[in-house]
Tab-separated table of C-alpha atoms in Angstrom:
chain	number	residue	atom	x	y	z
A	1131	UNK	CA	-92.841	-10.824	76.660
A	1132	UNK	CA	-96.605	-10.542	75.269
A	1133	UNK	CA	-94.968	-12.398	71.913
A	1134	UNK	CA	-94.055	-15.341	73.436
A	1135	UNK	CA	-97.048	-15.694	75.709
A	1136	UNK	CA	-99.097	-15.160	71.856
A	1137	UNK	CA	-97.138	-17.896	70.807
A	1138	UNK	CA	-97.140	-20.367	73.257
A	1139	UNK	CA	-100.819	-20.210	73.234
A	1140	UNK	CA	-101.082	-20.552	69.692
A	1141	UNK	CA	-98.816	-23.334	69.800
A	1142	UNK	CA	-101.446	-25.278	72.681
A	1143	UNK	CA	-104.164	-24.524	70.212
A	1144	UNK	CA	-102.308	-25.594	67.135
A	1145	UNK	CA	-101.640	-28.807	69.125
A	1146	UNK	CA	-104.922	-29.039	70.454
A	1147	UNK	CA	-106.312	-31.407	68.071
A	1148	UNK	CA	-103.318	-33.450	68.083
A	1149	UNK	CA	-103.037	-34.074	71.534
A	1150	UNK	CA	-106.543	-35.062	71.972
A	1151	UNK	CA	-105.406	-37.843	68.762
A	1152	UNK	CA	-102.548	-38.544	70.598
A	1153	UNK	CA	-104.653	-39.351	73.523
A	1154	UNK	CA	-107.167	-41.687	71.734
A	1155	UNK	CA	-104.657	-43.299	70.148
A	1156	UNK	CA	-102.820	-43.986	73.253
A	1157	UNK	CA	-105.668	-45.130	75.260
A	1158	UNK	CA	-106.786	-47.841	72.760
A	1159	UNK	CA	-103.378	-49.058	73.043
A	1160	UNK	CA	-103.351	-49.185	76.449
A	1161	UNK	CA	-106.901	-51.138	76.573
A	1162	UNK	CA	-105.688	-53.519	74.472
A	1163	UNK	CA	-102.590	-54.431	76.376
A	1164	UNK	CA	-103.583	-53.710	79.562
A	1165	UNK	CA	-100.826	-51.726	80.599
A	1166	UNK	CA	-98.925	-48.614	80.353
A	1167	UNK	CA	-95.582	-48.043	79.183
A	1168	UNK	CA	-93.463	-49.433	81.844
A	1169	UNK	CA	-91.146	-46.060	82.205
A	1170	UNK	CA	-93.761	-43.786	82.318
A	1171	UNK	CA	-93.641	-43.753	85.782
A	1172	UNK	CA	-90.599	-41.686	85.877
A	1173	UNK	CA	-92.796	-38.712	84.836
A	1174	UNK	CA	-93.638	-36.616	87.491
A	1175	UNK	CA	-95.478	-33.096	87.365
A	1176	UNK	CA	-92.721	-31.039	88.816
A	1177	UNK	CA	-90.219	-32.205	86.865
A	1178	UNK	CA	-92.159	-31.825	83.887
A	1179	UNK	CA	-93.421	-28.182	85.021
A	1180	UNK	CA	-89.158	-27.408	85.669
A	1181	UNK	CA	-88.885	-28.281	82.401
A	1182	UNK	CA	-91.437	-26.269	81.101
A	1183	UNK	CA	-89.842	-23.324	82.597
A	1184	UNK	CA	-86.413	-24.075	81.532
A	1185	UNK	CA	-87.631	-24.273	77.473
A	1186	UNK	CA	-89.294	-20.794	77.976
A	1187	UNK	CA	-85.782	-19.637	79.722
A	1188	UNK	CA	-84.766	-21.143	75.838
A	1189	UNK	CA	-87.099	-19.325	74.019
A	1190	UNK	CA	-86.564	-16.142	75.587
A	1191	UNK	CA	-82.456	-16.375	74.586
A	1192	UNK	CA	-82.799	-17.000	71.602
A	1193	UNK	CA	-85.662	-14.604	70.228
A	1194	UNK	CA	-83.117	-12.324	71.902
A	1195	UNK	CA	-79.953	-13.475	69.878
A	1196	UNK	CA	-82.094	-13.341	66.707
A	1197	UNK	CA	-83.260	-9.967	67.342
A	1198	UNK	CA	-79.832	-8.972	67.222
A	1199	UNK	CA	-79.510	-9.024	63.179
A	1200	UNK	CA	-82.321	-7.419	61.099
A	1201	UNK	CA	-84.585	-9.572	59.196
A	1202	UNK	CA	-82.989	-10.348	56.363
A	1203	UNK	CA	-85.899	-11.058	54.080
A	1204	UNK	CA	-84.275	-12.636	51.181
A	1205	UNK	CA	-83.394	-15.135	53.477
A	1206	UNK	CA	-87.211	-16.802	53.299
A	1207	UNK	CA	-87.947	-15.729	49.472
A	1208	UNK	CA	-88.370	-18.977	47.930
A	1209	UNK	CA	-87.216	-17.640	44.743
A	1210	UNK	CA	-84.331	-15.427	45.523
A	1211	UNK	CA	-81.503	-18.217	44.337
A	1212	UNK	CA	-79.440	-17.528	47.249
A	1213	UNK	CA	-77.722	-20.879	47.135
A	1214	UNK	CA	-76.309	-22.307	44.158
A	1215	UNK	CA	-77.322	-25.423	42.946
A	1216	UNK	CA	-80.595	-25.107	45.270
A	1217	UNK	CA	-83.611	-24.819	44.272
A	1218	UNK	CA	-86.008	-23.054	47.628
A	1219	UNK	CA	-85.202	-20.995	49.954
A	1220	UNK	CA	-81.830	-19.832	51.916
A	1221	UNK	CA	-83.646	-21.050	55.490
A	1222	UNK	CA	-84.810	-23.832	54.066
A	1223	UNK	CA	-81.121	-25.426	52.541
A	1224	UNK	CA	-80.004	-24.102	56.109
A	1225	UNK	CA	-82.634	-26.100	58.546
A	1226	UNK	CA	-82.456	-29.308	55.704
A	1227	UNK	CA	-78.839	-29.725	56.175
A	1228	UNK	CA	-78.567	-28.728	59.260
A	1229	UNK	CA	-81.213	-31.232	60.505
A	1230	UNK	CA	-79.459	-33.836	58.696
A	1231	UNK	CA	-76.321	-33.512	60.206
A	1232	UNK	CA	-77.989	-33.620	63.811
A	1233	UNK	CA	-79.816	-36.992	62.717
A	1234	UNK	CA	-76.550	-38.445	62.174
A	1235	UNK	CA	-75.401	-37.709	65.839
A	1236	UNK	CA	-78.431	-39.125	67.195
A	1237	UNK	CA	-80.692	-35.751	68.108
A	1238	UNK	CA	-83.574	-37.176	66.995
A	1239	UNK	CA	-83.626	-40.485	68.798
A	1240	UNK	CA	-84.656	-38.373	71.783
A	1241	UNK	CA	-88.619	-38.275	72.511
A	1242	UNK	CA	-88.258	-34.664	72.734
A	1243	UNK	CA	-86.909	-33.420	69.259
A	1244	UNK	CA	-88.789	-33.224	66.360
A	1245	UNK	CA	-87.743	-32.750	63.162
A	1246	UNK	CA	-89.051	-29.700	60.718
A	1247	UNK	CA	-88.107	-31.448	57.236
A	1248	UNK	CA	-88.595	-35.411	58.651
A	1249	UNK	CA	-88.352	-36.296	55.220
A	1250	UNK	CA	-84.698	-35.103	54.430
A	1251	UNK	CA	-82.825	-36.856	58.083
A	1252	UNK	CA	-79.771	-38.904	57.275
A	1253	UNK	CA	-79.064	-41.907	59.700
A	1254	UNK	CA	-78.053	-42.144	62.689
A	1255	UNK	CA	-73.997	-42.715	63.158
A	1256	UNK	CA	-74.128	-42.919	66.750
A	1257	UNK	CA	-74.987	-46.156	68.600
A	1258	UNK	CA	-77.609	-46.464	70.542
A	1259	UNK	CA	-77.764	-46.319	74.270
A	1260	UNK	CA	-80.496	-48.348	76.677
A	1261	UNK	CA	-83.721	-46.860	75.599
A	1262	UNK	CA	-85.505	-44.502	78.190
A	1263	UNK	CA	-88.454	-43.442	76.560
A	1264	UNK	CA	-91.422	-42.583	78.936
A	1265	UNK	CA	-94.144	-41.571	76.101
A	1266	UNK	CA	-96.205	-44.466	74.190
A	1267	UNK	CA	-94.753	-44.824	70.770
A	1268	UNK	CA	-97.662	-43.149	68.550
A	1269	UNK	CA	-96.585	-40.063	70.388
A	1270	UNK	CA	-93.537	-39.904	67.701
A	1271	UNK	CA	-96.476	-39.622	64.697
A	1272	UNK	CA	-97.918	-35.811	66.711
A	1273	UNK	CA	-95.594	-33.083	64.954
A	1274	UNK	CA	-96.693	-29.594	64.536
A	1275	UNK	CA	-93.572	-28.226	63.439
A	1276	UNK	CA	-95.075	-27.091	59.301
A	1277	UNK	CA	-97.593	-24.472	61.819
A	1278	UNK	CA	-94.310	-23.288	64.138
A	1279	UNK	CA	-92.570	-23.236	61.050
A	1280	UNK	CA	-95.280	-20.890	59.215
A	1281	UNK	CA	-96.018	-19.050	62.344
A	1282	UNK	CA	-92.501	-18.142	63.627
A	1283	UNK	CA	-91.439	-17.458	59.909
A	1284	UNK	CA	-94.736	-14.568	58.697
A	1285	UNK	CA	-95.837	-13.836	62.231
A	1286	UNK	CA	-93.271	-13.870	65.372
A	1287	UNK	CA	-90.197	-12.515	62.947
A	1288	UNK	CA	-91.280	-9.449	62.078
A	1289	UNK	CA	-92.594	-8.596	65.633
A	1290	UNK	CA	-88.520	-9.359	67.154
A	1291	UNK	CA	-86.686	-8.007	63.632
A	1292	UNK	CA	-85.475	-4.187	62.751
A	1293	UNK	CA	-85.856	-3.723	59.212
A	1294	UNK	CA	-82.828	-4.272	56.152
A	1295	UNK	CA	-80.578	-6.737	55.357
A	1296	UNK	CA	-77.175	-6.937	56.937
A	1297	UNK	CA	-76.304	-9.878	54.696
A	1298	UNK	CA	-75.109	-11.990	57.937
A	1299	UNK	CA	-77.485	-15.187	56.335
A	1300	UNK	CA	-76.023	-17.813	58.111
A	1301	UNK	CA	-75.316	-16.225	61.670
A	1302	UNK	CA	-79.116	-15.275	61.206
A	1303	UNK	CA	-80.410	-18.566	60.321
A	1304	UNK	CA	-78.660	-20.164	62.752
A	1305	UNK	CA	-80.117	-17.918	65.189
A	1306	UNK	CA	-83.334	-18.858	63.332
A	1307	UNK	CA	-83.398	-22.602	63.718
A	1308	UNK	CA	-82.272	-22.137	67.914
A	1309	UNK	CA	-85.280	-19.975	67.741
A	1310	UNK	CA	-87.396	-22.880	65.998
A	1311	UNK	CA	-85.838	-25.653	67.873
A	1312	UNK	CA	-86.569	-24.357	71.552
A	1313	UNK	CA	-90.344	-23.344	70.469
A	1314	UNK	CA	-90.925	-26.905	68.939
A	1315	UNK	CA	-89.328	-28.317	71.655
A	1316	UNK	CA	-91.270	-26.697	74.316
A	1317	UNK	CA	-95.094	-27.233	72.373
A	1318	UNK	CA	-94.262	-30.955	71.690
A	1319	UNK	CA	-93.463	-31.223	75.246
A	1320	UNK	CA	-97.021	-31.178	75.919
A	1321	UNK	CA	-96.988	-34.755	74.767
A	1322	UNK	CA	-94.978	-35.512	78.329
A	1323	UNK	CA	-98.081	-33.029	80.348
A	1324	UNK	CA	-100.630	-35.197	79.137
A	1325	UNK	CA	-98.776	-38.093	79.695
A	1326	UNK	CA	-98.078	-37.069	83.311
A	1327	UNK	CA	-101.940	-35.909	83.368
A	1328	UNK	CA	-102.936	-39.423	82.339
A	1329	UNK	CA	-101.019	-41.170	85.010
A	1330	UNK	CA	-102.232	-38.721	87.440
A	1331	UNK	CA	-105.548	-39.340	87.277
A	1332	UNK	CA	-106.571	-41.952	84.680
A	1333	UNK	CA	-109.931	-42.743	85.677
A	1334	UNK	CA	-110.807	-39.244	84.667
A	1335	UNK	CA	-108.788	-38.616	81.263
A	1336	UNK	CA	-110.308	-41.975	80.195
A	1337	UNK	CA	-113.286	-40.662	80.628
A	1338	UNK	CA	-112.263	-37.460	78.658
A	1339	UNK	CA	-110.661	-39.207	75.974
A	1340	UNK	CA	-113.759	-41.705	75.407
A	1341	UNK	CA	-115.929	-38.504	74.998
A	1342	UNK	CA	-112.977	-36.890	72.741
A	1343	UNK	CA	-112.871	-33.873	74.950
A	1344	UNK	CA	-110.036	-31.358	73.906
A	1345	UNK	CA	-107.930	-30.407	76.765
A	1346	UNK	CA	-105.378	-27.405	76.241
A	1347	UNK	CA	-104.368	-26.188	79.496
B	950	UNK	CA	-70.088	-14.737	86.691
B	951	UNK	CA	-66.487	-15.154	88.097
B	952	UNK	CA	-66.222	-17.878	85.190
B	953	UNK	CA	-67.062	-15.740	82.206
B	954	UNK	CA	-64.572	-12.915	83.614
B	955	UNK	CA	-61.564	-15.614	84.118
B	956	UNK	CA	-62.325	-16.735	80.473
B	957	UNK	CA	-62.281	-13.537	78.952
B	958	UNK	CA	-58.869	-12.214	80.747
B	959	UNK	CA	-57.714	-15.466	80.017
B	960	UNK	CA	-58.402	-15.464	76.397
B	961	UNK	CA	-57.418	-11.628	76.087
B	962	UNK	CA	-53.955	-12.979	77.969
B	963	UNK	CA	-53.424	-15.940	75.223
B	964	UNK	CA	-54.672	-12.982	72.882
B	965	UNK	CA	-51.931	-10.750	73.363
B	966	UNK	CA	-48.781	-11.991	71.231
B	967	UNK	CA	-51.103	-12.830	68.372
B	968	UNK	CA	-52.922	-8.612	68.369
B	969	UNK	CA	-49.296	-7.480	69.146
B	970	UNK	CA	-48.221	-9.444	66.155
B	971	UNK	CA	-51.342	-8.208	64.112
B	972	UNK	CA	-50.713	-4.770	65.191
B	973	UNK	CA	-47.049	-5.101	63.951
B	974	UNK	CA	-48.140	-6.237	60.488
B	975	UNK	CA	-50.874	-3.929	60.017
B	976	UNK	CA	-48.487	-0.842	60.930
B	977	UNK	CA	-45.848	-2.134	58.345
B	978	UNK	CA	-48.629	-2.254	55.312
B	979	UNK	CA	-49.492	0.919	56.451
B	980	UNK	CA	-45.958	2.461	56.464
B	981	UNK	CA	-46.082	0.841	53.061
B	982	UNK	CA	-49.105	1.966	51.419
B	983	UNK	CA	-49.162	5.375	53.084
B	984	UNK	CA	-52.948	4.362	53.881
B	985	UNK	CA	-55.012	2.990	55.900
B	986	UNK	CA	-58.096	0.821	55.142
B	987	UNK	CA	-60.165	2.802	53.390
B	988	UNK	CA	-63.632	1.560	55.067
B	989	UNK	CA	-62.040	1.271	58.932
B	990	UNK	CA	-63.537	5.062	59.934
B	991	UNK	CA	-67.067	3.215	59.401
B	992	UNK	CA	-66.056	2.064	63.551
B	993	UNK	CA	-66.187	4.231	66.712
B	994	UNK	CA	-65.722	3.521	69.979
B	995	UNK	CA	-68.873	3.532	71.178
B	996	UNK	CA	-70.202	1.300	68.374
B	997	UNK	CA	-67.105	-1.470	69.590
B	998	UNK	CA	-68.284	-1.179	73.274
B	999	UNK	CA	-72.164	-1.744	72.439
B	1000	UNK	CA	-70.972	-4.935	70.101
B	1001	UNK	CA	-68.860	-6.161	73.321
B	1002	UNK	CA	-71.523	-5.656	75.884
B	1003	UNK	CA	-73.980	-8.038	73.097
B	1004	UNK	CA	-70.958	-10.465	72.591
B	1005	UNK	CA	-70.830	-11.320	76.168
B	1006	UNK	CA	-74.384	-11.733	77.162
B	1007	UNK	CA	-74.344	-14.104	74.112
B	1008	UNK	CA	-71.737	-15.877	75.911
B	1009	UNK	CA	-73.664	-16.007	79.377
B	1010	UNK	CA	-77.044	-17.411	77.677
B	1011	UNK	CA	-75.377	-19.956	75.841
B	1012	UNK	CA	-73.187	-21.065	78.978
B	1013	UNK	CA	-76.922	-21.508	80.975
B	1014	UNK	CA	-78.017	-23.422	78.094
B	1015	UNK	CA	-75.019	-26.063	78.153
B	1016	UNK	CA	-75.308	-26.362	81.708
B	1017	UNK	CA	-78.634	-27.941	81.474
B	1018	UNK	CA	-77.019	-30.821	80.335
B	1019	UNK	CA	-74.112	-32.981	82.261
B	1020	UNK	CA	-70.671	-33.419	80.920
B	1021	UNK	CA	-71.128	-35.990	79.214
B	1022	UNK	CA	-67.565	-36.966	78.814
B	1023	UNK	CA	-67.443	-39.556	76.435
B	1024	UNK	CA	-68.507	-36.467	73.777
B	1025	UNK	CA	-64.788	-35.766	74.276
B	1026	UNK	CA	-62.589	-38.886	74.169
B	1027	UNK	CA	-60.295	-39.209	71.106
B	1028	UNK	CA	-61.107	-43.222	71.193
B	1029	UNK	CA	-64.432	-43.285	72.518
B	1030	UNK	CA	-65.486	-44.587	68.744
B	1031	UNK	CA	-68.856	-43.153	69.392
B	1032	UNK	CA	-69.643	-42.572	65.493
B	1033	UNK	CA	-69.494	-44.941	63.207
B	1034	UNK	CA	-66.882	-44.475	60.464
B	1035	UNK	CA	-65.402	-41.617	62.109
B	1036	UNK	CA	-61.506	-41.244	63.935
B	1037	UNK	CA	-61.548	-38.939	66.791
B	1038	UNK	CA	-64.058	-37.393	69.189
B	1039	UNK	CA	-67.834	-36.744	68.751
B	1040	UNK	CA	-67.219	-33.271	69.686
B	1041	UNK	CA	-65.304	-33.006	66.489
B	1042	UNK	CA	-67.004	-34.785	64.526
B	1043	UNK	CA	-70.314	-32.638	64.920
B	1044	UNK	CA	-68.158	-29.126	64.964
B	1045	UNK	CA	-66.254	-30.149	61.954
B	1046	UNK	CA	-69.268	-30.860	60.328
B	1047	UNK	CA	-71.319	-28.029	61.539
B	1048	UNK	CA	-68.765	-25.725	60.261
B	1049	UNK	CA	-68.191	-26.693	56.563
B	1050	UNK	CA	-72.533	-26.414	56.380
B	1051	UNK	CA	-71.808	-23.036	57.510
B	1052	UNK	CA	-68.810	-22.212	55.448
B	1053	UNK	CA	-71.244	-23.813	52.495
B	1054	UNK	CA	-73.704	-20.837	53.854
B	1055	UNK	CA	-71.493	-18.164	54.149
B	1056	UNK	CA	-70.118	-17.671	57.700
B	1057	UNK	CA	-66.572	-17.049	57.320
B	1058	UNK	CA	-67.113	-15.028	54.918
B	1059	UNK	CA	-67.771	-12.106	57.776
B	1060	UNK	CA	-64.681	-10.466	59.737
B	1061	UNK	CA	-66.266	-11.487	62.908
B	1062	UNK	CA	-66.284	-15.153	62.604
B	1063	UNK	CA	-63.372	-17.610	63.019
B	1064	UNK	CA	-63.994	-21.273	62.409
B	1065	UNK	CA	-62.442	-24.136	64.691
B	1066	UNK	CA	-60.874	-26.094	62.278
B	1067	UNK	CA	-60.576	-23.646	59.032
B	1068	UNK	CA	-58.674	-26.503	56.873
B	1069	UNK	CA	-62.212	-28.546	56.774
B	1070	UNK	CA	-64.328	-25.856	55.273
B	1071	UNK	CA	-66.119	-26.241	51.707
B	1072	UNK	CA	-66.653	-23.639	49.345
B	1073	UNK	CA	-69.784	-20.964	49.988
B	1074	UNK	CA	-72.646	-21.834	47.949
B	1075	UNK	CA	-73.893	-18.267	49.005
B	1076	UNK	CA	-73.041	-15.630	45.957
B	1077	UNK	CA	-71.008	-12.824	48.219
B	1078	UNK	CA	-71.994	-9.354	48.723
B	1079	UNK	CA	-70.072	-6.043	48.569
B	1080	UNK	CA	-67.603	-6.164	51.038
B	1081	UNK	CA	-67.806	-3.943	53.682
B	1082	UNK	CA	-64.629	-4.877	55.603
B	1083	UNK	CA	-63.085	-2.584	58.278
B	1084	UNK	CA	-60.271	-4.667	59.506
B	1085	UNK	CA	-56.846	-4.924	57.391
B	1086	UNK	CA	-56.632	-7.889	55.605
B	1087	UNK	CA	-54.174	-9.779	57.734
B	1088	UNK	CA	-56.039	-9.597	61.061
B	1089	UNK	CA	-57.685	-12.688	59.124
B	1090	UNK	CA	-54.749	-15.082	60.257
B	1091	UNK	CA	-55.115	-14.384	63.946
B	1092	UNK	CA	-57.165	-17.254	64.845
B	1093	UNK	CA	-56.965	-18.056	69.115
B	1094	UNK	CA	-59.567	-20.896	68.525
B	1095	UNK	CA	-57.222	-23.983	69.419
B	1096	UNK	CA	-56.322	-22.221	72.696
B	1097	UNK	CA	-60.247	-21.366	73.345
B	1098	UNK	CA	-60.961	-24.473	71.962
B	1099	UNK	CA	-58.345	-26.352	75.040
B	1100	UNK	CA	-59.799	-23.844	77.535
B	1101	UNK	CA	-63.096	-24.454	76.766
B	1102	UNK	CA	-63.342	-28.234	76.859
B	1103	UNK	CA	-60.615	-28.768	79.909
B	1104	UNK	CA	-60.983	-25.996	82.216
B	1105	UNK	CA	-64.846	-24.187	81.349
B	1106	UNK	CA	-66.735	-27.190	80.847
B	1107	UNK	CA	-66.108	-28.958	84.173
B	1108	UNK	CA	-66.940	-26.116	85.927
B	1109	UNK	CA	-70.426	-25.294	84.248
B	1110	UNK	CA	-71.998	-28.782	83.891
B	1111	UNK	CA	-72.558	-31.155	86.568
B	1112	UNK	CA	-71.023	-35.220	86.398
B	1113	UNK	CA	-72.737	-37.712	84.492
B	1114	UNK	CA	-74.124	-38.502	80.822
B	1115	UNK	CA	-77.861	-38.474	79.944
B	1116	UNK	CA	-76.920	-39.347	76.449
B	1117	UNK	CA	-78.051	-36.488	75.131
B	1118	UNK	CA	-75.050	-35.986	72.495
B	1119	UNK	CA	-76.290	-34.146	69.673
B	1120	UNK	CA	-78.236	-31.537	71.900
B	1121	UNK	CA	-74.883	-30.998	74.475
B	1122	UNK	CA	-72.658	-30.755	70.796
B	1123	UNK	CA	-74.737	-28.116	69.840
B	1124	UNK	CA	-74.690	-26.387	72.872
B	1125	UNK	CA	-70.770	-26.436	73.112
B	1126	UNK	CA	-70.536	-25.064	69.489
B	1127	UNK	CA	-72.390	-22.545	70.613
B	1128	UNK	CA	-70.540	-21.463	73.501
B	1129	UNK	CA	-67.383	-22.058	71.391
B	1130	UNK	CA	-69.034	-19.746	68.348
B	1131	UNK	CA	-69.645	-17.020	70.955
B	1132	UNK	CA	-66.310	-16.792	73.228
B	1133	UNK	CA	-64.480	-17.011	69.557
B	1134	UNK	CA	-66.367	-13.968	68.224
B	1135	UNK	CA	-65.895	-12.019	71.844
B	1136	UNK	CA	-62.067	-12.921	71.894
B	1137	UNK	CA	-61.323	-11.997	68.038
B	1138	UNK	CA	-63.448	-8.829	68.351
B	1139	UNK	CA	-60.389	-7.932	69.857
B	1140	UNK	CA	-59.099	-6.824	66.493
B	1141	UNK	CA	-62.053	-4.316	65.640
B	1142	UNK	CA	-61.093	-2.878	69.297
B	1143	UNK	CA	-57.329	-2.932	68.292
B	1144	UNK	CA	-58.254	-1.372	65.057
B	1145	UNK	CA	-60.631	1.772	66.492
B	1146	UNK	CA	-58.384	2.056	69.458
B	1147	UNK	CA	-55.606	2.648	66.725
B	1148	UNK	CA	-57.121	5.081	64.585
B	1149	UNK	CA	-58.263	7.113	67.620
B	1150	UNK	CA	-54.742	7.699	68.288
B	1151	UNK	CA	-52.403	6.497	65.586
B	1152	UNK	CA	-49.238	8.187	66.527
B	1153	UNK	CA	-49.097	7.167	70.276
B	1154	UNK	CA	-50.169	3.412	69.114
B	1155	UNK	CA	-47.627	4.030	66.349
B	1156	UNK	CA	-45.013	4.361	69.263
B	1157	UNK	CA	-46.320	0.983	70.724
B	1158	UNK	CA	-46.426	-0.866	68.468
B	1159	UNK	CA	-42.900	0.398	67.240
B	1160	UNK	CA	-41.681	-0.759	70.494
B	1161	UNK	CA	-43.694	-3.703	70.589
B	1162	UNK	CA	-45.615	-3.184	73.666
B	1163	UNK	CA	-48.283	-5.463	74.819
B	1164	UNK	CA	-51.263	-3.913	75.517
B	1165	UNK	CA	-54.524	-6.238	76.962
B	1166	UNK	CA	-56.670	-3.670	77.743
């Protein structure tokens, strides 16, 4: 388990910076209108600590699943030409398409996805339902997902991964991107802790955030 | 667990015409050839057991992880028209789609998978490797998916997720594929099971198969 617990950590100090941002930004906004965002208040700091502990449940099954195939290294070689008519890496086509297809059912019109290639989503095909969004909207603009990305790619797979190449590339990679899915899920989802902090107690995180104080646990 | 147990006997059950079949078929090329596949001694026993026990705690994690989300049943009506420009269910929509990326990537190109709805793949963009199949080339038309596919979304689903619909589409798709993916692969490993189990004791299985016994077990 000491992998994960290396990770999350690194993942709260990646963040760090871009919380306290986050924060700033979200505070001016709120002094300026005078109020919060009206569904905020459906935050509470159980639920959100639940679902803290139901991402790591994630992240634990799938570093497991992945663990099952060996690492597969031509898989991340840029310039292996794995894929025909694609210039980059195997991985790479794999989370790009892959990521487009689940923008055009809607995943990422959920506060708690972000995307790892933002640039390459299709459009949604599914209609919209009643939004329910709880964070402030320059929450959307925090995404750390290029450091999970480099992270869980040159430091966390080698630590889970046997050696050689069983050629399975796509059962691996999609047991990749579950892997990078559930950790970006679970770091972004500090965005809802410090919301939930905020509301808590916002006296004091004002007074934090005015004095740009950097918060990580 | 009582779930995962009823599923498998269950899909060993609607299994068992379809391996008898297989068996049949693969005993008559033999009797042809005078051979068997030339690569099958690569599997033991032992090895098929370990790859079972993996298969089905596969199956268990990704049955927690679509039970964090409700049933969201509108995922599965025919005319729920909930994306735009496509006939049928969402559920379809996203699997279909999901498996031609991976065809494009090279899933089916491995013994072990089986794809939902084979006459939508595309081409593999993935140059192939040396083959290092063990099964006999017919076992690749037994394909159980519809019936997993009816068992899954009637009778599994209702009894894993609680009532309601947070909406959450995309994420419960994925998780269903993913349950789908791994009961497939545990129900068709069936073959590499009928194929050791065969070559551990050819003439008795010879017999069986001669008679055209069904054997589930």
């Amino acid at each position: 388990m000491c992998f994960l617990f290396y990770l999350l950590v690194r993942g709260l100090r990646v963040g760090a910076d871009c919380i306290v941002e986050f924060c700033v930004d979200r505070f001016m906004e709120k002094a300026e209108s005078g109020s919060v965002n009206g569904s905020a208040n459906v935050l509470s700091l159980d639920a959100v600590r639940d679902t803290l502990i139901r991402l790591e449940d994630t992240i634990v099954f799938s570093l497991i699943e992945r663990a099952k195939y060996p690492i597969n290294s031509a898989m991340y070689n840029e310039s292996a030409g794995l894929v025909a008519g694609h210039h980059g890496s195997f991985i790479k086509f794999f989370v790009k398409r892959t990521e487009a297809l689940h923008a055009q059912a809607g995943r990422y019109g959920s506060e708690e996805e972000n995307a790892f290639f933002p640039g390459s989503l299709s459009c949604s095909l599914v209609s919209s339902r009643p939004s329910t969004n709880v964070l402030h909207p320059v929450a959307k603009i925090v995404n750390l997902n290029k450091d999970i990305w480099d992270m869980y790619i040159n430091q966390l797979l080698p630590l889970i991964t046997a050696g050689g190449d069983d050629g399975n590339y796509a059962l691996a990679a999609a047991a990749d991107l579950a892997c990078l899915q559930a950790i970006s899920r679970r770091i972004h989802y500090g965005k809802f802790v410090a919301e939930v902090k905020f509301l808590d107690d916002s006296p004091e995180y004002t007074r934090l955030i005015r004095a740009r104080v950097c918060i990580t646990s």
